Amino acid sequence: MTAATSMTIKELLELAALDAFGLLDEYEGALYTESFHHAPATVQDDIKRLQAQIASDESLLPIDEPDPALRDRVLAAVAKAIEADSSKLAPLATIGRPRRTAPETAQRVLSASGQFWRAASFVLAGTLLATAYLWSDSYRASQQIATLALMNITDAQLTQLVGPTITEFLKDTSAVRITLTPTKSGDPSWANVFVKEDGSAFLLFEGLPRSEDSAYKLQVVERANGHIEHVHSFDGTGLTFGGVHMDAIGLTAAVLAAATWQITDLAGTVLLTSA
């Protein structure tokens, strides 16, 4: 670039504001960019600082609010551009051996944007399936751990730890068993709630840190309306089994069938939850 076609340092500084706001025409913009790259490093740093100050000056922003319909016009223009680009790719579909299709099917053309959203839907569906599988696998593993823990302890030991009432619930074949799994990965705690037909219930748990003053709460959340029903408050027993007998929980069978059981701390954080 010769001196006749390059800008001086003074011109670079004077046009820095116009360049920052993109107000230079095509020729001036190209000349400014080329001159900037040929300027000394110290001059480039000065121009960058100057343009940064100009771009961050909110007093230079217009006070007018954009037209509310501007968003719709922009989206419409983008959609139109996508359709135009998609139509240019149409001849690619004719390459190769033609496939015999029904008359109605042959008239359907899937645009590039449609292909994108279709692919995105498949990815999203796959992600949801993987998440559901991992969650169900974790739920089954936690249920197996709870079952093994109960199998590896004698009735006498369990009675000594949580009271003789637990055997009534374990031997009652009509009692409903609800398994609660931890919400945090790696948490070894678990809990089971046994509910008998007469409305009495027994909470059996392990792994909740030892506490006092009823630090944990057992509650039921109705899925239909999100209503939370407090069932009982209790303390954690640490690494040993803990048990709480509840004479009557005051919930109907219909509510229990369509509800989620949870154990929370005093702050309301859900520690264990049922399916």
mmCIF file of C-alpha atoms in Angstrom:
data_model
loop_
_atom_site.group_PDB
_atom_site.id
_atom_site.type_symbol
_atom_site.label_atom_id
_atom_site.label_comp_id
_atom_site.label_asym_id
_atom_site.label_seq_id
_atom_site.Cartn_x
_atom_site.Cartn_y
_atom_site.Cartn_z
ATOM 1 C CA MET A 1 0.000 0.000 0.000
ATOM 2 C CA THR A 2 1.467 3.354 -0.989
ATOM 3 C CA ALA A 3 1.410 6.530 1.027
ATOM 4 C CA ALA A 4 -1.092 8.038 -1.411
ATOM 5 C CA THR A 5 -3.697 5.381 -0.660
ATOM 6 C CA SER A 6 -3.115 5.008 3.103
ATOM 7 C CA MET A 7 -4.526 7.054 5.938
ATOM 8 C CA THR A 8 -2.435 9.039 8.333
ATOM 9 C CA ILE A 9 -2.497 8.428 12.055
ATOM 10 C CA LYS A 10 -4.562 11.592 12.494
ATOM 11 C CA GLU A 11 -7.139 10.360 9.976
ATOM 12 C CA LEU A 12 -7.295 6.984 11.670
ATOM 13 C CA LEU A 13 -8.058 8.614 15.016
ATOM 14 C CA GLU A 14 -10.608 11.000 13.496
ATOM 15 C CA LEU A 15 -12.502 8.185 11.753
ATOM 16 C CA ALA A 16 -12.312 5.786 14.699
ATOM 17 C CA ALA A 17 -15.805 6.738 15.883
ATOM 18 C CA LEU A 18 -17.367 6.268 12.441
ATOM 19 C CA ASP A 19 -15.637 2.911 12.080
ATOM 20 C CA ALA A 20 -16.853 1.788 15.526
ATOM 21 C CA PHE A 21 -20.465 2.484 14.543
ATOM 22 C CA GLY A 22 -20.054 1.026 11.038
ATOM 23 C CA LEU A 23 -20.781 4.349 9.321
ATOM 24 C CA LEU A 24 -17.938 4.220 6.790
ATOM 25 C CA ASP A 25 -18.851 3.308 3.224
ATOM 26 C CA GLU A 26 -17.412 0.215 1.585
ATOM 27 C CA TYR A 27 -14.333 1.926 0.132
ATOM 28 C CA GLU A 28 -13.547 3.956 3.256
ATOM 29 C CA GLY A 29 -14.087 0.910 5.464
ATOM 30 C CA ALA A 30 -11.662 -1.217 3.444
ATOM 31 C CA LEU A 31 -9.097 1.599 3.358
ATOM 32 C CA TYR A 32 -9.475 2.202 7.097
ATOM 33 C CA THR A 33 -9.022 -1.480 7.912
ATOM 34 C CA GLU A 34 -5.936 -1.808 5.731
ATOM 35 C CA SER A 35 -4.412 1.379 7.152
ATOM 36 C CA PHE A 36 -5.143 0.227 10.692
ATOM 37 C CA HIS A 37 -3.282 -3.059 10.157
ATOM 38 C CA HIS A 38 -0.264 -1.173 8.783
ATOM 39 C CA ALA A 39 -0.205 1.289 11.681
ATOM 40 C CA PRO A 40 2.259 0.828 14.577
ATOM 41 C CA ALA A 41 1.128 -1.355 17.481
ATOM 42 C CA THR A 42 0.950 1.618 19.850
ATOM 43 C CA VAL A 43 -1.372 3.442 17.450
ATOM 44 C CA GLN A 44 -3.564 0.336 17.123
ATOM 45 C CA ASP A 45 -3.846 0.152 20.903
ATOM 46 C CA ASP A 46 -4.851 3.835 21.093
ATOM 47 C CA ILE A 47 -7.537 3.301 18.445
ATOM 48 C CA LYS A 48 -8.892 0.214 20.228
ATOM 49 C CA ARG A 49 -9.157 2.088 23.538
ATOM 50 C CA LEU A 50 -10.837 5.034 21.828
ATOM 51 C CA GLN A 51 -13.367 2.835 20.029
ATOM 52 C CA ALA A 52 -14.079 0.912 23.250
ATOM 53 C CA GLN A 53 -14.878 4.177 25.063
ATOM 54 C CA ILE A 54 -17.115 5.305 22.208
ATOM 55 C CA ALA A 55 -18.977 1.988 22.001
ATOM 56 C CA SER A 56 -19.613 1.919 25.771
ATOM 57 C CA ASP A 57 -20.925 5.508 25.950
ATOM 58 C CA GLU A 58 -24.661 5.045 26.536
ATOM 59 C CA SER A 59 -25.332 8.756 26.024
ATOM 60 C CA LEU A 60 -24.810 8.190 22.297
ATOM 61 C CA LEU A 61 -27.623 5.646 22.129
ATOM 62 C CA PRO A 62 -30.919 6.841 20.593
ATOM 63 C CA ILE A 63 -33.856 7.419 22.922
ATOM 64 C CA ASP A 64 -36.359 5.939 20.485
ATOM 65 C CA GLU A 65 -37.714 2.498 21.279
ATOM 66 C CA PRO A 66 -37.856 0.001 18.385
ATOM 67 C CA ASP A 67 -41.166 -0.692 16.730
ATOM 68 C CA PRO A 68 -42.894 -3.652 18.488
ATOM 69 C CA ALA A 69 -43.503 -5.170 15.060
ATOM 70 C CA LEU A 70 -39.785 -5.090 14.232
ATOM 71 C CA ARG A 71 -39.233 -8.551 15.748
ATOM 72 C CA ASP A 72 -41.938 -10.089 13.554
ATOM 73 C CA ARG A 73 -40.525 -8.404 10.457
ATOM 74 C CA VAL A 74 -37.037 -9.675 11.224
ATOM 75 C CA LEU A 75 -38.268 -13.228 11.797
ATOM 76 C CA ALA A 76 -40.291 -13.081 8.595
ATOM 77 C CA ALA A 77 -37.238 -11.889 6.668
ATOM 78 C CA VAL A 78 -35.102 -14.669 8.132
ATOM 79 C CA ALA A 79 -37.731 -17.277 7.258
ATOM 80 C CA LYS A 80 -37.949 -15.916 3.725
ATOM 81 C CA ALA A 81 -34.170 -16.080 3.348
ATOM 82 C CA ILE A 82 -34.125 -19.684 4.607
ATOM 83 C CA GLU A 83 -36.797 -20.693 2.108
ATOM 84 C CA ALA A 84 -34.873 -18.956 -0.677
ATOM 85 C CA ASP A 85 -31.692 -20.830 0.214
ATOM 86 C CA SER A 86 -33.627 -24.084 0.462
ATOM 87 C CA SER A 87 -35.024 -23.657 -3.038
ATOM 88 C CA LYS A 88 -31.472 -23.346 -4.394
ATOM 89 C CA LEU A 89 -30.685 -26.811 -3.010
ATOM 90 C CA ALA A 90 -33.644 -28.409 -4.811
ATOM 91 C CA PRO A 91 -31.623 -29.737 -7.794
ATOM 92 C CA LEU A 92 -29.505 -31.800 -5.371
ATOM 93 C CA ALA A 93 -32.561 -33.925 -4.631
ATOM 94 C CA THR A 94 -32.717 -35.072 -8.265
ATOM 95 C CA ILE A 95 -29.261 -36.664 -8.162
ATOM 96 C CA GLY A 96 -29.318 -40.460 -8.192
ATOM 97 C CA ARG A 97 -31.931 -43.005 -9.086
ATOM 98 C CA PRO A 98 -35.496 -41.686 -8.686
ATOM 99 C CA ARG A 99 -37.674 -43.346 -6.051
ATOM 100 C CA ARG A 100 -41.196 -44.412 -6.841
ATOM 101 C CA THR A 101 -43.610 -42.598 -4.559
ATOM 102 C CA ALA A 102 -47.306 -41.920 -4.335
ATOM 103 C CA PRO A 103 -48.562 -38.768 -6.088
ATOM 104 C CA GLU A 104 -49.304 -36.969 -2.827
ATOM 105 C CA THR A 105 -45.950 -37.908 -1.291
ATOM 106 C CA ALA A 106 -44.040 -36.743 -4.358
ATOM 107 C CA GLN A 107 -45.407 -33.229 -3.919
ATOM 108 C CA ARG A 108 -44.112 -32.847 -0.370
ATOM 109 C CA VAL A 109 -40.756 -31.114 -0.101
ATOM 110 C CA LEU A 110 -39.018 -30.901 3.247
ATOM 111 C CA SER A 111 -37.177 -27.572 3.444
ATOM 112 C CA ALA A 112 -33.737 -27.167 5.006
ATOM 113 C CA SER A 113 -35.280 -25.526 8.044
ATOM 114 C CA GLY A 114 -37.702 -28.430 8.365
ATOM 115 C CA GLN A 115 -34.837 -30.897 8.216
ATOM 116 C CA PHE A 116 -33.031 -28.954 10.927
ATOM 117 C CA TRP A 117 -35.990 -28.949 13.300
ATOM 118 C CA ARG A 118 -36.694 -32.603 12.563
ATOM 119 C CA ALA A 119 -33.111 -33.503 13.422
ATOM 120 C CA ALA A 120 -33.317 -31.355 16.566
ATOM 121 C CA SER A 121 -36.496 -33.155 17.640
ATOM 122 C CA PHE A 122 -34.753 -36.522 17.257
ATOM 123 C CA VAL A 123 -31.803 -35.316 19.348
ATOM 124 C CA LEU A 124 -34.133 -33.961 22.035
ATOM 125 C CA ALA A 125 -36.157 -37.182 22.090
ATOM 126 C CA GLY A 126 -32.976 -39.224 22.407
ATOM 127 C CA THR A 127 -31.761 -37.052 25.274
ATOM 128 C CA LEU A 128 -35.062 -37.398 27.114
ATOM 129 C CA LEU A 129 -35.045 -41.171 26.658
ATOM 130 C CA ALA A 130 -31.473 -41.411 27.968
ATOM 131 C CA THR A 131 -32.362 -39.250 30.985
ATOM 132 C CA ALA A 132 -35.456 -41.327 31.719
ATOM 133 C CA TYR A 133 -33.442 -44.544 31.456
ATOM 134 C CA LEU A 134 -30.707 -43.293 33.799
ATOM 135 C CA TRP A 135 -33.289 -42.077 36.305
ATOM 136 C CA SER A 136 -35.198 -45.375 36.248
ATOM 137 C CA ASP A 137 -31.936 -47.300 36.540
ATOM 138 C CA SER A 138 -30.955 -45.206 39.558
ATOM 139 C CA TYR A 139 -34.398 -45.745 41.071
ATOM 140 C CA ARG A 140 -34.159 -49.531 40.656
ATOM 141 C CA ALA A 141 -30.637 -49.573 42.117
ATOM 142 C CA SER A 142 -31.757 -47.612 45.178
ATOM 143 C CA GLN A 143 -34.738 -49.908 45.662
ATOM 144 C CA GLN A 144 -32.461 -52.949 45.471
ATOM 145 C CA ILE A 145 -30.093 -51.435 48.044
ATOM 146 C CA ALA A 146 -32.986 -50.836 50.428
ATOM 147 C CA THR A 147 -34.238 -54.406 49.921
ATOM 148 C CA LEU A 148 -30.796 -55.900 50.503
ATOM 149 C CA ALA A 149 -30.352 -53.787 53.616
ATOM 150 C CA LEU A 150 -33.587 -55.166 55.041
ATOM 151 C CA MET A 151 -32.665 -58.730 54.060
ATOM 152 C CA ASN A 152 -29.268 -58.552 55.765
ATOM 153 C CA ILE A 153 -30.694 -57.674 59.163
ATOM 154 C CA THR A 154 -32.728 -59.946 61.416
ATOM 155 C CA ASP A 155 -36.175 -59.088 62.728
ATOM 156 C CA ALA A 156 -34.761 -58.849 66.215
ATOM 157 C CA GLN A 157 -32.057 -56.402 65.169
ATOM 158 C CA LEU A 158 -34.501 -54.299 63.177
ATOM 159 C CA THR A 159 -36.966 -54.299 66.060
ATOM 160 C CA GLN A 160 -34.223 -53.189 68.423
ATOM 161 C CA LEU A 161 -33.261 -50.332 66.123
ATOM 162 C CA VAL A 162 -36.624 -48.938 65.046
ATOM 163 C CA GLY A 163 -39.196 -50.592 67.306
ATOM 164 C CA PRO A 164 -41.443 -53.671 67.187
ATOM 165 C CA THR A 165 -44.100 -51.961 65.059
ATOM 166 C CA ILE A 166 -42.007 -52.309 61.902
ATOM 167 C CA THR A 167 -42.592 -56.073 61.787
ATOM 168 C CA GLU A 168 -46.357 -55.485 61.527
ATOM 169 C CA PHE A 169 -45.835 -53.471 58.343
ATOM 170 C CA LEU A 170 -43.256 -55.825 56.824
ATOM 171 C CA LYS A 171 -45.515 -58.844 57.323
ATOM 172 C CA ASP A 172 -48.689 -57.104 56.103
ATOM 173 C CA THR A 173 -49.001 -58.126 52.437
ATOM 174 C CA SER A 174 -51.657 -55.466 51.820
ATOM 175 C CA ALA A 175 -49.374 -52.625 52.951
ATOM 176 C CA VAL A 176 -48.213 -50.300 50.184
ATOM 177 C CA ARG A 177 -44.469 -49.697 50.023
ATOM 178 C CA ILE A 178 -43.141 -46.403 48.629
ATOM 179 C CA THR A 179 -39.414 -46.137 47.878
ATOM 180 C CA LEU A 180 -37.715 -42.736 48.202
ATOM 181 C CA THR A 181 -34.421 -42.160 46.389
ATOM 182 C CA PRO A 182 -31.876 -39.345 46.853
ATOM 183 C CA THR A 183 -32.078 -36.308 44.572
ATOM 184 C CA LYS A 184 -28.308 -35.770 44.747
ATOM 185 C CA SER A 185 -25.975 -38.128 42.912
ATOM 186 C CA GLY A 186 -23.766 -40.181 45.220
ATOM 187 C CA ASP A 187 -25.987 -39.720 48.271
ATOM 188 C CA PRO A 188 -26.142 -43.111 50.086
ATOM 189 C CA SER A 189 -29.330 -42.325 52.011
ATOM 190 C CA TRP A 190 -32.650 -44.058 51.279
ATOM 191 C CA ALA A 191 -36.103 -44.376 52.761
ATOM 192 C CA ASN A 192 -39.203 -46.559 52.558
ATOM 193 C CA VAL A 193 -42.737 -45.614 53.570
ATOM 194 C CA PHE A 194 -45.144 -48.443 54.385
ATOM 195 C CA VAL A 195 -48.842 -47.515 54.359
ATOM 196 C CA LYS A 196 -51.501 -49.922 55.654
ATOM 197 C CA GLU A 197 -55.139 -49.987 54.658
ATOM 198 C CA ASP A 198 -56.214 -48.533 58.020
ATOM 199 C CA GLY A 199 -54.286 -45.313 57.259
ATOM 200 C CA SER A 200 -51.332 -45.950 59.543
ATOM 201 C CA ALA A 201 -47.825 -45.638 58.139
ATOM 202 C CA PHE A 202 -44.219 -46.386 59.003
ATOM 203 C CA LEU A 203 -41.172 -44.513 57.723
ATOM 204 C CA LEU A 204 -37.950 -46.535 57.587
ATOM 205 C CA PHE A 205 -34.756 -44.713 56.565
ATOM 206 C CA GLU A 206 -30.981 -44.819 56.682
ATOM 207 C CA GLY A 207 -28.120 -42.435 55.886
ATOM 208 C CA LEU A 208 -29.735 -39.142 56.924
ATOM 209 C CA PRO A 209 -27.220 -37.181 59.054
ATOM 210 C CA ARG A 210 -27.950 -37.321 62.780
ATOM 211 C CA SER A 211 -29.990 -34.343 63.956
ATOM 212 C CA GLU A 212 -32.149 -32.905 66.707
ATOM 213 C CA ASP A 213 -35.279 -30.725 66.962
ATOM 214 C CA SER A 214 -37.080 -32.465 64.058
ATOM 215 C CA ALA A 215 -34.673 -31.411 61.304
ATOM 216 C CA TYR A 216 -36.395 -33.457 58.592
ATOM 217 C CA LYS A 217 -39.937 -33.443 57.250
ATOM 218 C CA LEU A 218 -41.941 -36.114 55.453
ATOM 219 C CA GLN A 219 -44.445 -34.583 53.050
ATOM 220 C CA VAL A 220 -46.750 -35.555 50.194
ATOM 221 C CA VAL A 221 -47.117 -33.453 47.020
ATOM 222 C CA GLU A 222 -50.324 -33.897 45.029
ATOM 223 C CA ARG A 223 -49.374 -34.092 41.344
ATOM 224 C CA ALA A 224 -52.689 -32.698 40.154
ATOM 225 C CA ASN A 225 -52.427 -29.294 41.835
ATOM 226 C CA GLY A 226 -49.008 -29.225 43.531
ATOM 227 C CA HIS A 227 -50.562 -29.024 46.993
ATOM 228 C CA ILE A 228 -48.097 -30.027 49.736
ATOM 229 C CA GLU A 229 -49.393 -31.979 52.722
ATOM 230 C CA HIS A 230 -47.107 -32.199 55.751
ATOM 231 C CA VAL A 231 -47.117 -35.722 57.193
ATOM 232 C CA HIS A 232 -44.513 -35.880 59.952
ATOM 233 C CA SER A 233 -41.308 -34.300 61.316
ATOM 234 C CA PHE A 234 -38.437 -36.440 62.567
ATOM 235 C CA ASP A 235 -34.686 -36.574 63.228
ATOM 236 C CA GLY A 236 -31.930 -38.323 61.311
ATOM 237 C CA THR A 237 -30.024 -41.240 62.839
ATOM 238 C CA GLY A 238 -26.815 -41.133 60.807
ATOM 239 C CA LEU A 239 -25.471 -44.466 59.549
ATOM 240 C CA THR A 240 -27.948 -46.588 61.520
ATOM 241 C CA PHE A 241 -31.542 -47.432 60.692
ATOM 242 C CA GLY A 242 -34.201 -44.977 61.744
ATOM 243 C CA GLY A 243 -37.926 -45.508 62.012
ATOM 244 C CA VAL A 244 -41.036 -43.430 62.619
ATOM 245 C CA HIS A 245 -44.484 -44.897 63.280
ATOM 246 C CA MET A 246 -47.491 -42.748 62.333
ATOM 247 C CA ASP A 247 -50.889 -43.858 63.612
ATOM 248 C CA ALA A 248 -52.933 -42.052 60.974
ATOM 249 C CA ILE A 249 -51.564 -39.899 58.171
ATOM 250 C CA GLY A 250 -54.982 -38.540 57.252
ATOM 251 C CA LEU A 251 -54.653 -39.027 53.486
ATOM 252 C CA THR A 252 -57.118 -40.839 51.280
ATOM 253 C CA ALA A 253 -56.126 -43.724 49.030
ATOM 254 C CA ALA A 254 -56.881 -41.576 45.958
ATOM 255 C CA VAL A 255 -54.428 -38.910 47.105
ATOM 256 C CA LEU A 256 -51.730 -41.470 47.915
ATOM 257 C CA ALA A 257 -52.076 -43.071 44.480
ATOM 258 C CA ALA A 258 -51.479 -39.768 42.679
ATOM 259 C CA ALA A 259 -48.885 -38.127 44.899
ATOM 260 C CA THR A 260 -45.134 -37.784 45.304
ATOM 261 C CA TRP A 261 -43.518 -38.475 48.673
ATOM 262 C CA GLN A 262 -40.613 -36.280 49.734
ATOM 263 C CA ILE A 263 -38.205 -35.833 52.640
ATOM 264 C CA THR A 264 -36.890 -32.293 53.076
ATOM 265 C CA ASP A 265 -34.642 -30.448 55.498
ATOM 266 C CA LEU A 266 -35.653 -27.354 57.479
ATOM 267 C CA ALA A 267 -34.711 -25.107 54.530
ATOM 268 C CA GLY A 268 -37.197 -26.959 52.323
ATOM 269 C CA THR A 269 -34.544 -28.656 50.174
ATOM 270 C CA VAL A 270 -35.817 -31.987 48.844
ATOM 271 C CA LEU A 271 -33.355 -34.725 49.871
ATOM 272 C CA LEU A 272 -35.323 -37.861 48.975
ATOM 273 C CA THR A 273 -38.264 -38.285 46.623
ATOM 274 C CA SER A 274 -40.465 -41.058 45.272
ATOM 275 C CA ALA A 275 -41.165 -41.779 41.600
#
